[in-house]
Structures are given as structure tokens and as C-alpha cells.
């Protein structure tokens, strides 16, 4: 009797578990599926059928073709990739360099520099945008990919902390033996520190890419020029021009969602690792 | 080259660019923001007059739209806070390795990763008044009386937007909780079980103290997330109808860039900045570990 009660308990908890997660999966996927359905329907079809019904023709790609052409999605994709690549390159180099100095050296102004970085960390994103806007104008960076790139590189304080955490675990004996062999500090950074930080770099870089791909504010504010549209901003201008055509809107949404879904599927391992490391160690 | 000199050179050359960028793009604008907040600057004219605390006076005493906006932020904060225990429970469930748990983990984080603008428009379609899926669903269930203008009804629009925000951000909290749970040593649970502690007692005495650090992070993210809430209302309603769904951040940026009132907008941004710092500090003080 005892055993069967236990079994029944396990069964009930299994049911709660799966029940919860099936519900959760439905909540996450149904809105996305509805957009998929909508994107394959014609305008009349969408008006006449239930939003939950499957499209009559899964090969109706007209909406995608129109959204692709009129939305300028290729330009958007190109600029998003350029923005991500440029910012990552700068971030990785400057982030590892800063962390190397702050972790391995003692110098007069070290406390001041660390205090500055700490202060910078509590300043919330885009509350300072009003003042930054003037600065970008003064530097003649307005309406160029340079503006968001500089902002993304210059304001990511969190990654410096995570790099420092990783550096603490890399033994200083490695540096010392390289010193004895006559390596310069720069050589140590290039041949020992930087390569050893690569796993952390992969994770941080992928999280940073997600942040940049999701940011609209900076991109929208500093690059109004149509040639500089990124994926999110090109979707925004596409929608504001023809918001009444729902199937094309759905196709436009899908064109912007797909790259991020593919990115997520490919890099999910690093994304989880980054979030989890950040939470437990940060 | 002697060692000391070499050290100086590398410290200087490695820190020069990062520190300059940070001062330029973060610290300098913050100082400027404080400065603008005491002026009547319109953003383009060459001159600005120092007007003391007038912007702050207007903001606190004579600016009902700003109060409305901050109340809206309050709605985001309250509802997201209420969701936190649920997120923790989901993480506790996910922490067991049953079949399919990695797929669920993948699913739960997906809304956070995929493009935010696309998510905004996706839910605009979901809430569409004409044949939108939500109204279609209610009609199908025979609940026609519940059919609403989800984004046009003044009393509902904020809740519609908060629902999208929950959809988007709950997952990341679950994953952070999960990270915390996995850092709690398993033998603590075994010991608790030997002492006869059931599920709830284990949660109260082992789990929650073990993930205090993660709880702090999540509460901080919750405050700053709610106060900085910007993308969803910007994309979905533009803060409308009127200013009914505007948040404080969105409203301050509109005040600057749409209405060219930089002085007042800066005062709003400064208030928001201080609010986040004070609120987070207060929250940390409340949940501080006082057992020692």
C-alpha cells in the first residue's frame, strides 16, 4: 500500500510538472504560430477565416516577397550584422585589456578607476540619452554606424566585471614564468591572457549580440537615415507605412524574428551559460 | 626597457581608450544631464538660461501627465513583482531533470532572446480589434462580452502592455533562479530531508537562503526594468491613446525630442535615475540578511 501511494504521488507530481510546462510552451509558441499562419494568408483570407485556422496555401510567399522588398530587410540585416560585428570587436579588445590591467597591476590611480567603473554601472541605460544626443552631434557621429557602435563599446561596464572574475581564476604563475622567459607585458596579454579568456569571450559576445539586436532606442535615435536602418528599425518604418495590411505585417515580423530565432538555436548553450555565470558569480 | 617603465606604458595605453570612452559616453552625459535640468534649454538654441529648480517644481507640482506616466511604471512594477514567486516555482520545477526539461528551458527563455520590436508588433496583431486572435478566441469561447479594444481602451491598455512585458521577461528570471538553484549544494537538501523537512520547509530554509544573491539581482532587474520600461509601449501604442500608456522614460524622451523641452526632460531623467538608485537601495535594505 505504501508503495502505491508513493507511486501515485510521483504520478501526480509528474502530471503537475508536464501540465505546467505544456501550458507554458503553449503560451510562448501560440502567439508566434498565429503570426506564422497570418503570414501565409491572403488579405481576404485573413479577414474571412479565424486567426487560428491554418492558411489555405502554405506556399503563398507573396507577403514575404513584398515585406522583403518594401521593408528593405536586406539593408537592415546588413547594418545589424555590421553593428554587432563592430561593437563586438571593440568590446572584446577593450574589455579584456581593461580587465587585464585592473586584475594584474597595482598603480596609483587604480582605486579611482575602479570607483569610476562602479559609478558608471549604476547609471541606468538611456536616462542619459538626452545629453548624449548633443555629444554625438558635436562629434559628427550623428547618422552613422559609428554612433551606436561607440555607445555600445563605451558603456558596457558589466562585461569588465565578468572578465575580471575569470581572470582571478587564471593563475598569475603563468604570467610570472613568461616574464622569466623575457616576455613583455603586451606579449603576455596577447599570448596568454587573451587566449585564456576566449571561452568567456564567446559567452559574453553572444549575450552582447542579443542585446544589440534587441536595442531599438539607440539605433532609432542616432541613425534615422534609411540606408542605415537595422532589422528592428526597418520593421518599424515598414509598419508605419502600411500597417493596415495584416498578412504583410505578419511576414515582416517573421523576417525579423527568424534571424534571432536561428541565432538562439545555434548559440543557446552560450546564452544559458552567460546568464547563469552572470547571476551566480556577478 | 626597464620593467617599471614597461608597466607604466602598458597600464596607460590599455586604459586610455576604455576610460576615455566611458567618461565621454557615460559620465559626461550624466553630468550634463544634471546641468540641463536646471535650465530652460530647448535643444537647439545657442543660449540657455539657468532657472534653478523651476523644472523640478513644474515636474512635481504641475505636470499630471508625468504622474500618470510614473503610475503606469508602478503597474509594471507591481504585476512583475507578483509574478516573481511563480517564476521561482517554475524554476524549482525545471531544476529537476525530467524528460524534456532542456526543451522547456529553451522555450522559457525564447521570448527574452527574440527581437523585441518584432514581439511588439506580434502582440499588436494579437490584440487587433478586427478579427484579432484574442478577440477571436473570446468569441469562440462564447465570451463576447469580454471583447475589448485592448490597445485603445484607456482603462485596459496598460494591462495589455504589461501582459506582453510578462511574456517577454518572465523567462529570464526563471533562468536566473535556476542558476541560483543549481549553485545550492545537494547535500544540504539531503540533510534537510533526513531531518524530516518537507518541500515547503526545504524551500524556506534551504533554497531561499541559498539563492539570496540571485534574488537580489532579480529584484534589482525588476525595479530598473519596470522604471525603464520603454520598448513595448513605444512600439505598440506610442504611449497612447493620448498619454494613457506612456511610461516615465518614454515620456521624458518625448519631452526632449518631440517637444524640444530639454530642460524639463532632463529633470525627468534625473528624477528617474535617482528613483532607481533609491528604490534599489531600499529594496536591498529590506531583504538584507539580518541573521548575523
Coordinates of C-alpha atoms in Angstrom, one line a residue:
Chain A
X1 CA 0.0 0.0 0.0
X2 CA 2.8 2.4 1.0
X3 CA 4.5 1.9 -2.3
X4 CA 1.4 2.5 -4.4
X5 CA 0.8 5.7 -2.5
X6 CA 4.3 6.8 -3.3
X7 CA 3.8 5.9 -7.0
X8 CA 0.5 7.8 -7.1
X9 CA 2.4 10.8 -5.6
X10 CA 5.1 10.6 -8.3
X11 CA 2.4 10.3 -11.0
X12 CA 0.6 13.3 -9.6
X13 CA 3.8 15.4 -9.4
X14 CA 4.7 14.3 -12.9
X15 CA 1.3 15.4 -14.2
X16 CA 1.7 18.8 -12.5
X17 CA 5.2 19.1 -14.0
X18 CA 4.2 18.3 -17.5
X19 CA 0.8 20.1 -17.2
X20 CA 2.6 23.3 -16.2
X21 CA 5.1 23.1 -19.0
X22 CA 2.7 22.2 -21.7
X23 CA 0.8 25.3 -20.7
X24 CA 3.9 27.4 -20.7
X25 CA 5.0 26.1 -24.1
X26 CA 1.6 27.0 -25.4
X27 CA 1.8 30.5 -24.1
X28 CA 5.2 31.0 -25.6
X29 CA 4.5 29.4 -29.0
X30 CA 0.9 30.2 -29.8
X31 CA 1.4 34.0 -30.5
X32 CA 4.4 33.1 -32.7
X33 CA 2.4 30.4 -34.6
X34 CA -0.5 32.8 -35.2
X35 CA 1.9 35.2 -36.9
X36 CA 3.2 32.3 -39.0
X37 CA -0.3 31.4 -40.0
X38 CA -1.2 35.0 -40.8
X39 CA 2.0 35.5 -42.9
X40 CA 0.9 32.8 -45.4
X41 CA -2.7 34.0 -45.8
X42 CA -4.0 36.5 -48.4
X43 CA -5.6 39.6 -47.2
X44 CA -9.1 38.4 -47.9
X45 CA -8.4 35.0 -46.4
X46 CA -7.2 36.6 -43.2
X47 CA -10.3 38.8 -43.0
X48 CA -12.7 35.8 -43.6
X49 CA -11.1 33.0 -41.6
X50 CA -10.4 32.5 -38.0
X51 CA -6.9 33.6 -36.9
X52 CA -6.4 30.1 -35.6
X53 CA -7.1 28.4 -38.8
X54 CA -4.3 27.1 -41.0
X55 CA -3.5 29.0 -44.1
X56 CA -5.1 27.6 -47.3
X57 CA -1.8 27.7 -49.2
X58 CA 1.5 27.2 -47.3
X59 CA 3.4 28.2 -50.4
X60 CA 1.9 31.6 -50.7
X61 CA 5.1 33.7 -50.3
X62 CA 3.7 36.9 -51.7
X63 CA 3.6 38.6 -48.3
X64 CA 7.2 37.7 -47.6
X65 CA 8.3 38.9 -51.0
X66 CA 6.5 42.2 -50.5
X67 CA 7.8 42.7 -47.0
X68 CA 11.3 41.8 -48.1
X69 CA 11.2 44.4 -50.9
X70 CA 9.3 47.2 -49.3
X71 CA 10.8 46.7 -45.9
X72 CA 14.4 46.8 -47.1
X73 CA 15.1 43.8 -44.8
X74 CA 18.4 43.0 -46.6
X75 CA 19.8 46.5 -45.8
X76 CA 18.5 46.0 -42.2
X77 CA 20.2 42.7 -41.9
X78 CA 23.5 44.1 -43.3
X79 CA 23.5 47.0 -40.9
X80 CA 22.6 44.9 -37.9
X81 CA 25.5 42.5 -38.7
X82 CA 27.9 45.4 -39.2
X83 CA 26.8 46.9 -35.9
X84 CA 27.1 43.7 -34.0
X85 CA 30.5 42.8 -35.5
X86 CA 32.0 46.3 -34.9
X87 CA 30.7 46.5 -31.4
X88 CA 31.9 43.0 -30.5
X89 CA 35.4 43.6 -31.8
X90 CA 35.7 46.8 -29.8
X91 CA 34.1 45.3 -26.8
X92 CA 36.3 42.2 -26.7
X93 CA 39.5 44.1 -27.2
X94 CA 38.8 46.9 -24.7
X95 CA 37.1 44.7 -22.2
X96 CA 39.9 42.2 -21.9
X97 CA 42.5 44.9 -21.9
X98 CA 40.8 46.8 -19.0
X99 CA 40.2 43.6 -17.1
X100 CA 43.9 42.6 -17.5
X101 CA 45.1 45.9 -16.1
X102 CA 42.7 46.1 -13.3
X103 CA 43.3 42.5 -12.2
X104 CA 47.1 42.2 -12.6
X105 CA 48.6 45.6 -11.8
X106 CA 48.7 48.0 -8.9
X107 CA 49.0 51.6 -9.7
X108 CA 48.3 55.0 -8.2
X109 CA 45.0 55.7 -9.8
X110 CA 43.7 52.1 -9.6
X111 CA 41.1 52.9 -6.9
X112 CA 39.9 55.9 -8.8
X113 CA 39.4 54.0 -12.0
X114 CA 37.6 51.2 -10.2
X115 CA 35.3 53.7 -8.4
X116 CA 34.6 55.3 -11.8
X117 CA 33.5 52.0 -13.3
X118 CA 31.4 51.2 -10.3
X119 CA 29.7 54.6 -10.6
X120 CA 29.1 54.0 -14.3
X121 CA 27.4 50.7 -13.6
X122 CA 24.6 52.3 -11.6
X123 CA 23.7 54.8 -14.3
X124 CA 20.6 53.3 -16.0
X125 CA 20.5 52.9 -19.7
X126 CA 19.0 55.8 -21.8
X127 CA 18.2 58.1 -18.9
X128 CA 21.3 60.0 -20.1
X129 CA 20.3 59.8 -23.8
X130 CA 19.1 63.4 -23.8
X131 CA 22.6 64.7 -23.0
X132 CA 24.4 62.1 -25.1
X133 CA 22.5 63.2 -28.1
X134 CA 24.3 66.5 -28.1
X135 CA 27.6 64.9 -27.7
X136 CA 27.0 62.6 -30.7
X137 CA 26.2 65.7 -32.8
X138 CA 29.2 67.5 -31.6
X139 CA 31.4 64.6 -32.5
X140 CA 29.8 64.5 -36.0
X141 CA 28.8 60.9 -35.4
X142 CA 25.1 61.5 -36.0
X143 CA 23.6 59.4 -38.7
X144 CA 26.5 57.0 -38.9
X145 CA 27.0 53.4 -37.7
X146 CA 29.8 54.9 -35.6
X147 CA 27.3 56.5 -33.1
X148 CA 25.7 53.3 -31.8
X149 CA 29.0 51.4 -32.1
X150 CA 30.8 53.9 -29.9
X151 CA 27.9 53.8 -27.4
X152 CA 27.8 50.1 -27.2
X153 CA 31.5 49.8 -26.7
X154 CA 31.9 52.7 -24.3
X155 CA 29.1 51.9 -21.9
X156 CA 29.3 48.1 -21.3
X157 CA 30.7 48.0 -17.8
X158 CA 29.2 44.7 -16.8
X159 CA 31.5 42.7 -19.1
X160 CA 34.6 44.1 -17.5
X161 CA 33.5 42.7 -14.1
X162 CA 32.8 39.3 -15.6
X163 CA 36.2 39.3 -17.3
X164 CA 37.8 40.2 -14.0
X165 CA 36.0 37.3 -12.3
X166 CA 37.5 35.0 -14.9
X167 CA 41.0 36.4 -14.7
X168 CA 41.0 35.8 -10.9
X169 CA 40.9 32.1 -11.7
X170 CA 43.8 32.2 -14.1
X171 CA 47.0 31.6 -12.1
X172 CA 49.5 34.5 -12.0
X173 CA 52.3 31.9 -12.1
X174 CA 51.6 31.7 -15.9
X175 CA 52.4 35.4 -16.2
X176 CA 55.5 35.1 -14.0
X177 CA 57.1 32.2 -15.8
X178 CA 56.5 34.1 -19.1
X179 CA 58.2 37.1 -17.6
X180 CA 61.2 35.0 -16.7
X181 CA 61.4 33.9 -20.3
X182 CA 61.6 37.5 -21.2
X183 CA 58.1 38.2 -22.4
X184 CA 56.8 41.7 -22.3
X185 CA 53.5 42.6 -20.7
X186 CA 52.0 43.1 -24.0
X187 CA 53.3 39.7 -25.2
X188 CA 51.8 38.1 -22.0
X189 CA 48.4 39.7 -22.7
X190 CA 48.5 38.6 -26.3
X191 CA 49.7 35.1 -25.9
X192 CA 48.4 34.0 -22.5
X193 CA 45.7 36.2 -21.1
X194 CA 43.7 36.9 -24.3
X195 CA 43.5 33.2 -25.4
X196 CA 42.6 32.0 -22.0
X197 CA 39.7 34.5 -21.9
X198 CA 38.3 33.2 -25.2
X199 CA 35.6 30.9 -23.6
X200 CA 34.4 33.8 -21.5
X201 CA 34.6 36.0 -24.7
X202 CA 32.4 33.6 -26.6
X203 CA 29.7 33.7 -24.0
X204 CA 29.8 37.4 -23.4
X205 CA 30.0 38.2 -27.1
X206 CA 26.8 36.2 -27.7
X207 CA 24.9 37.9 -24.9
X208 CA 26.1 41.3 -26.2
X209 CA 24.9 40.4 -29.7
X210 CA 21.5 39.7 -28.3
X211 CA 21.4 43.0 -26.5
X212 CA 22.4 44.9 -29.6
X213 CA 19.9 43.0 -31.9
X214 CA 17.2 43.9 -29.4
X215 CA 18.1 47.5 -28.8
X216 CA 15.9 50.0 -30.7
X217 CA 16.4 53.2 -28.9
X218 CA 20.0 54.0 -29.8
X219 CA 19.6 52.8 -33.4
X220 CA 16.4 54.6 -33.9
X221 CA 17.6 57.9 -32.4
X222 CA 21.0 58.2 -34.0
X223 CA 20.5 56.6 -37.4
X224 CA 17.3 57.9 -38.9
X225 CA 18.8 57.7 -42.4
X226 CA 17.0 54.9 -44.4
X227 CA 20.3 53.4 -45.6
X228 CA 21.3 52.9 -42.0
X229 CA 18.2 51.1 -41.0
X230 CA 18.7 47.9 -38.9
X231 CA 16.4 44.9 -38.7
X232 CA 14.2 46.4 -35.9
X233 CA 14.1 49.9 -37.3
X234 CA 13.4 48.8 -40.8
X235 CA 10.4 46.8 -39.4
X236 CA 9.3 49.9 -37.7
X237 CA 9.3 52.0 -40.8
X238 CA 7.7 49.2 -42.8
X239 CA 4.8 49.0 -40.3
X240 CA 4.3 52.8 -40.1
X241 CA 3.9 52.9 -43.9
X242 CA 1.5 50.1 -44.3
X243 CA 0.1 48.9 -41.1
X244 CA -3.3 48.0 -42.4
X245 CA -2.1 45.0 -44.4
X246 CA -2.0 42.4 -41.7
X247 CA -0.6 39.5 -43.7
X248 CA 2.3 41.6 -44.9
X249 CA 2.8 42.8 -41.3
X250 CA 3.0 39.2 -40.2
X251 CA 5.5 38.4 -42.9
X252 CA 7.6 41.4 -41.9
X253 CA 7.5 40.2 -38.2
X254 CA 8.6 36.8 -39.3
X255 CA 11.5 38.2 -41.4
X256 CA 12.8 40.0 -38.3
X257 CA 12.1 37.1 -35.9
X258 CA 13.8 34.4 -38.0
X259 CA 17.4 35.7 -37.7
X260 CA 17.0 35.9 -33.9
X261 CA 15.4 32.5 -33.6
X262 CA 18.2 30.9 -35.7
X263 CA 20.8 32.7 -33.6
X264 CA 19.1 31.5 -30.4
X265 CA 19.0 27.9 -31.6
X266 CA 22.7 27.9 -32.7
X267 CA 24.1 29.7 -29.6
X268 CA 21.7 28.7 -26.8
X269 CA 24.3 26.9 -24.9
X270 CA 26.4 30.0 -24.5
X271 CA 23.4 32.2 -23.8
X272 CA 22.4 30.0 -20.8
X273 CA 26.0 29.8 -19.6
X274 CA 26.4 33.6 -19.8
X275 CA 23.2 34.3 -17.9
X276 CA 23.9 31.7 -15.3
X277 CA 27.5 32.6 -14.7
X278 CA 26.5 36.3 -14.5
X279 CA 23.8 35.5 -11.9
X280 CA 25.8 33.2 -9.7
X281 CA 29.2 34.9 -9.8
X282 CA 28.3 38.5 -10.8
Chain B
X1 CA 63.3 48.7 -21.4
X2 CA 63.1 48.5 -17.6
X3 CA 60.2 46.8 -16.0
X4 CA 58.7 49.7 -14.2
X5 CA 58.6 51.8 -17.3
X6 CA 57.1 49.0 -19.3
X7 CA 54.4 48.6 -16.7
X8 CA 53.5 52.2 -16.8
X9 CA 53.3 52.2 -20.6
X10 CA 51.0 49.2 -20.7
X11 CA 48.7 50.5 -17.9
X12 CA 48.4 53.8 -19.7
X13 CA 48.0 52.5 -23.2
X14 CA 45.5 49.8 -22.3
X15 CA 43.3 52.0 -20.1
X16 CA 43.4 55.1 -22.3
X17 CA 40.7 54.2 -24.7
X18 CA 38.2 52.4 -22.4
X19 CA 38.4 55.1 -19.7
X20 CA 38.0 57.9 -22.3
X21 CA 35.0 56.2 -23.9
X22 CA 33.4 55.7 -20.6
X23 CA 33.9 59.2 -19.4
X24 CA 32.8 60.5 -22.8
X25 CA 29.7 58.5 -23.3
X26 CA 28.5 57.8 -19.8
X27 CA 29.9 60.1 -17.1
X28 CA 30.0 63.3 -19.1
X29 CA 26.4 63.0 -20.3
X30 CA 25.2 62.3 -16.8
X31 CA 26.9 65.4 -15.5
X32 CA 25.4 67.4 -18.5
X33 CA 22.0 65.9 -17.7
X34 CA 22.1 67.4 -14.2
X35 CA 23.2 70.7 -15.7
X36 CA 20.5 70.8 -18.4
X37 CA 17.9 70.0 -15.7
X38 CA 18.4 73.4 -14.2
X39 CA 18.0 75.3 -17.5
X40 CA 15.2 76.1 -19.9
X41 CA 17.1 74.8 -22.9
X42 CA 15.1 73.8 -26.0
X43 CA 17.8 71.6 -27.5
X44 CA 18.9 73.8 -30.4
X45 CA 19.2 77.5 -29.5
X46 CA 22.7 78.7 -28.7
X47 CA 21.8 80.1 -25.3
X48 CA 20.3 78.5 -22.2
X49 CA 19.2 80.3 -19.0
X50 CA 19.7 78.9 -15.6
X51 CA 16.3 78.7 -14.0
X52 CA 17.2 76.9 -10.8
X53 CA 14.7 74.4 -9.6
X54 CA 11.8 75.5 -11.8
X55 CA 11.8 72.3 -13.9
X56 CA 11.6 70.2 -10.8
X57 CA 8.9 72.4 -9.4
X58 CA 6.9 72.0 -12.5
X59 CA 7.5 68.3 -12.6
X60 CA 6.3 67.7 -9.1
X61 CA 3.6 70.3 -8.7
X62 CA 2.1 71.0 -12.1
X63 CA 2.6 68.1 -14.5
X64 CA -0.2 65.5 -14.3
X65 CA 0.9 63.6 -17.4
X66 CA 4.3 62.8 -15.8
X67 CA 2.5 61.5 -12.7
X68 CA 0.2 59.4 -14.9
X69 CA 3.4 58.0 -16.6
X70 CA 5.0 57.1 -13.3
X71 CA 1.8 55.5 -12.1
X72 CA 2.0 53.3 -15.3
X73 CA 5.5 52.3 -14.3
X74 CA 4.1 51.4 -11.0
X75 CA 1.6 49.0 -12.6
X76 CA 4.5 47.2 -14.4
X77 CA 6.4 47.0 -11.1
X78 CA 3.5 45.6 -9.1
X79 CA 2.5 43.0 -11.6
X80 CA 6.0 41.9 -12.3
X81 CA 6.7 41.6 -8.6
X82 CA 3.6 39.4 -8.1
X83 CA 5.0 37.1 -10.8
X84 CA 8.3 36.6 -9.0
X85 CA 7.1 33.7 -6.7
X86 CA 5.6 32.0 -9.7
X87 CA 8.9 32.3 -11.6
X88 CA 10.7 30.8 -8.6
X89 CA 8.3 27.9 -8.5
X90 CA 8.7 27.3 -12.2
X91 CA 12.5 27.3 -11.7
X92 CA 12.2 24.8 -8.9
X93 CA 10.2 22.5 -11.2
X94 CA 12.7 23.0 -14.0
X95 CA 15.6 22.2 -11.7
X96 CA 14.5 18.5 -11.7
X97 CA 15.9 16.7 -14.7
X98 CA 12.8 15.1 -16.1
X99 CA 12.5 14.2 -19.7
X100 CA 12.1 17.3 -21.8
X101 CA 13.5 19.7 -19.2
X102 CA 16.1 21.1 -21.6
X103 CA 13.3 21.8 -24.2
X104 CA 11.3 23.6 -21.6
X105 CA 14.4 25.6 -20.6
X106 CA 14.8 26.6 -24.3
X107 CA 11.2 27.6 -24.5
X108 CA 11.1 29.6 -21.4
X109 CA 14.0 31.8 -22.4
X110 CA 13.0 32.3 -26.0
X111 CA 10.8 35.4 -25.6
X112 CA 13.7 37.2 -24.0
X113 CA 16.1 36.5 -26.8
X114 CA 14.0 37.1 -29.9
X115 CA 13.7 40.6 -31.3
X116 CA 11.8 43.0 -29.1
X117 CA 10.3 45.1 -31.9
X118 CA 9.0 42.0 -33.7
X119 CA 7.5 40.9 -30.4
X120 CA 5.8 44.2 -30.0
X121 CA 4.2 44.0 -33.4
X122 CA 3.3 40.4 -32.9
X123 CA 1.2 41.3 -29.9
X124 CA -0.3 44.3 -31.8
X125 CA -1.6 41.7 -34.2
X126 CA -2.7 39.5 -31.3
X127 CA -4.7 42.4 -29.8
X128 CA -6.0 43.6 -33.2
X129 CA -9.6 44.8 -32.8
X130 CA -10.8 43.5 -36.2
X131 CA -10.5 39.7 -36.3
X132 CA -7.5 39.7 -33.9
X133 CA -6.7 36.3 -32.4
X134 CA -7.5 37.3 -28.8
X135 CA -11.0 38.6 -29.7
X136 CA -11.4 35.6 -32.0
X137 CA -10.6 33.3 -29.1
X138 CA -13.0 35.0 -26.8
X139 CA -15.7 34.9 -29.4
X140 CA -15.1 31.2 -29.9
X141 CA -15.4 30.6 -26.2
X142 CA -18.7 32.4 -26.2
X143 CA -17.2 35.2 -24.1
X144 CA -18.2 38.0 -26.5
X145 CA -18.9 40.4 -23.6
X146 CA -15.2 40.4 -22.8
X147 CA -14.2 41.6 -26.3
X148 CA -12.4 44.9 -25.8
X149 CA -10.3 47.4 -27.7
X150 CA -7.2 46.0 -26.0
X151 CA -4.9 48.8 -27.0
X152 CA -7.5 51.6 -27.4
X153 CA -9.4 51.4 -24.1
X154 CA -7.9 53.8 -21.6
X155 CA -8.5 51.5 -18.7
X156 CA -7.1 48.4 -20.2
X157 CA -4.3 49.4 -22.4
X158 CA -1.7 49.3 -19.6
X159 CA -2.6 45.8 -18.6
X160 CA -2.5 44.7 -22.2
X161 CA 1.1 46.0 -22.4
X162 CA 2.1 44.6 -19.0
X163 CA 1.0 41.2 -20.3
X164 CA 3.4 41.5 -23.2
X165 CA 6.1 42.5 -20.8
X166 CA 5.4 39.5 -18.6
X167 CA 5.5 37.3 -21.7
X168 CA 8.9 38.7 -22.6
X169 CA 10.7 39.0 -19.3
X170 CA 9.5 36.2 -17.0
X171 CA 11.7 33.6 -18.7
X172 CA 14.9 35.3 -18.0
X173 CA 14.0 35.5 -14.3
X174 CA 13.3 31.8 -14.3
X175 CA 16.7 31.1 -15.9
X176 CA 18.4 33.3 -13.3
X177 CA 16.6 31.5 -10.5
X178 CA 17.6 28.2 -12.0
X179 CA 21.3 29.3 -12.0
X180 CA 20.9 30.1 -8.3
X181 CA 19.2 26.7 -7.5
X182 CA 22.0 24.8 -9.2
X183 CA 24.6 26.5 -7.1
X184 CA 22.9 25.2 -3.8
X185 CA 24.8 22.1 -2.8
X186 CA 22.7 18.9 -3.0
X187 CA 23.8 17.6 0.4
X188 CA 22.0 20.5 2.1
X189 CA 18.8 19.1 0.7
X190 CA 19.7 15.6 1.8
X191 CA 20.4 16.8 5.3
X192 CA 17.1 18.6 5.4
X193 CA 15.3 15.5 4.2
X194 CA 16.9 13.4 7.0
X195 CA 15.7 16.0 9.5
X196 CA 12.2 15.4 8.1
X197 CA 11.8 18.8 6.3
X198 CA 9.1 18.6 3.6
X199 CA 9.0 20.5 0.3
X200 CA 7.9 23.9 1.8
X201 CA 10.3 23.7 4.7
X202 CA 13.2 23.0 2.3
X203 CA 12.2 25.9 0.2
X204 CA 12.0 28.2 3.2
X205 CA 15.2 27.1 5.0
X206 CA 17.5 25.8 2.3
X207 CA 16.5 27.1 -1.1
X208 CA 15.7 30.8 -0.4
X209 CA 18.7 31.5 1.8
X210 CA 20.9 29.7 -0.8
X211 CA 19.8 31.9 -3.6
X212 CA 19.8 35.2 -1.8
X213 CA 22.3 36.7 -4.2
X214 CA 20.2 35.8 -7.2
X215 CA 17.1 37.1 -5.5
X216 CA 18.9 40.4 -5.1
X217 CA 19.8 40.6 -8.8
X218 CA 16.3 39.8 -9.8
X219 CA 14.7 42.4 -7.6
X220 CA 17.2 44.9 -8.9
X221 CA 16.4 44.0 -12.5
X222 CA 12.7 44.2 -11.6
X223 CA 12.9 47.7 -10.3
X224 CA 15.1 49.1 -13.1
X225 CA 13.2 47.1 -15.7
X226 CA 9.9 48.5 -14.6
X227 CA 11.1 52.0 -14.3
X228 CA 12.9 51.9 -17.6
X229 CA 10.1 50.2 -19.5
X230 CA 10.2 51.7 -22.9
X231 CA 10.2 49.5 -26.0
X232 CA 6.8 47.8 -25.6
X233 CA 4.7 51.0 -25.2
X234 CA 6.9 52.8 -27.8
X235 CA 6.4 50.1 -30.4
X236 CA 2.8 49.1 -29.6
X237 CA 0.9 52.3 -28.7
X238 CA 3.4 55.1 -28.9
X239 CA 2.3 55.9 -25.3
X240 CA -1.3 56.4 -26.4
X241 CA -4.2 56.8 -26.5
X242 CA -3.2 60.3 -25.5
X243 CA -0.6 59.7 -22.8
X244 CA -2.6 56.8 -21.2
X245 CA 0.1 54.1 -21.7
X246 CA 3.2 56.3 -21.6
X247 CA 5.9 55.4 -19.2
X248 CA 8.1 57.9 -17.5
X249 CA 11.1 57.0 -19.6
X250 CA 9.2 57.2 -22.9
X251 CA 7.6 60.4 -21.7
X252 CA 10.9 62.1 -20.8
X253 CA 12.4 61.2 -24.2
X254 CA 9.3 62.5 -26.0
X255 CA 9.5 65.7 -23.9
X256 CA 13.0 66.2 -25.2
X257 CA 13.0 65.0 -28.8
X258 CA 9.4 65.6 -29.8
X259 CA 8.5 68.7 -27.7
X260 CA 12.1 70.2 -27.6
X261 CA 11.9 70.8 -23.9
X262 CA 15.3 69.6 -22.9
X263 CA 15.4 71.2 -19.5
X264 CA 12.2 69.6 -18.3
X265 CA 13.1 66.3 -19.9
X266 CA 16.5 66.3 -18.2
X267 CA 14.8 67.0 -14.8
X268 CA 12.6 63.9 -15.5
X269 CA 15.6 61.8 -16.4
X270 CA 17.5 62.9 -13.3
X271 CA 14.5 62.0 -11.2
X272 CA 14.2 58.6 -12.8
X273 CA 17.9 58.0 -12.2
X274 CA 17.6 58.9 -8.6
X275 CA 14.4 56.9 -8.2
X276 CA 16.1 53.7 -9.5
X277 CA 19.1 54.2 -7.2
X278 CA 16.9 54.9 -4.1
X279 CA 14.4 52.2 -4.8
X280 CA 17.0 49.5 -5.3
X281 CA 18.9 50.6 -2.2
X282 CA 15.7 50.5 -0.2
X283 CA 14.8 47.0 -1.6
X284 CA 18.2 45.7 -0.7
X285 CA 17.9 47.1 2.8
X286 CA 14.5 45.3 3.2
X287 CA 15.8 41.9 2.1
X288 CA 19.2 42.3 3.8
X289 CA 20.3 39.2 5.6
X290 CA 20.0 40.2 9.3
X291 CA 20.7 36.8 10.8
X292 CA 24.3 37.6 11.6

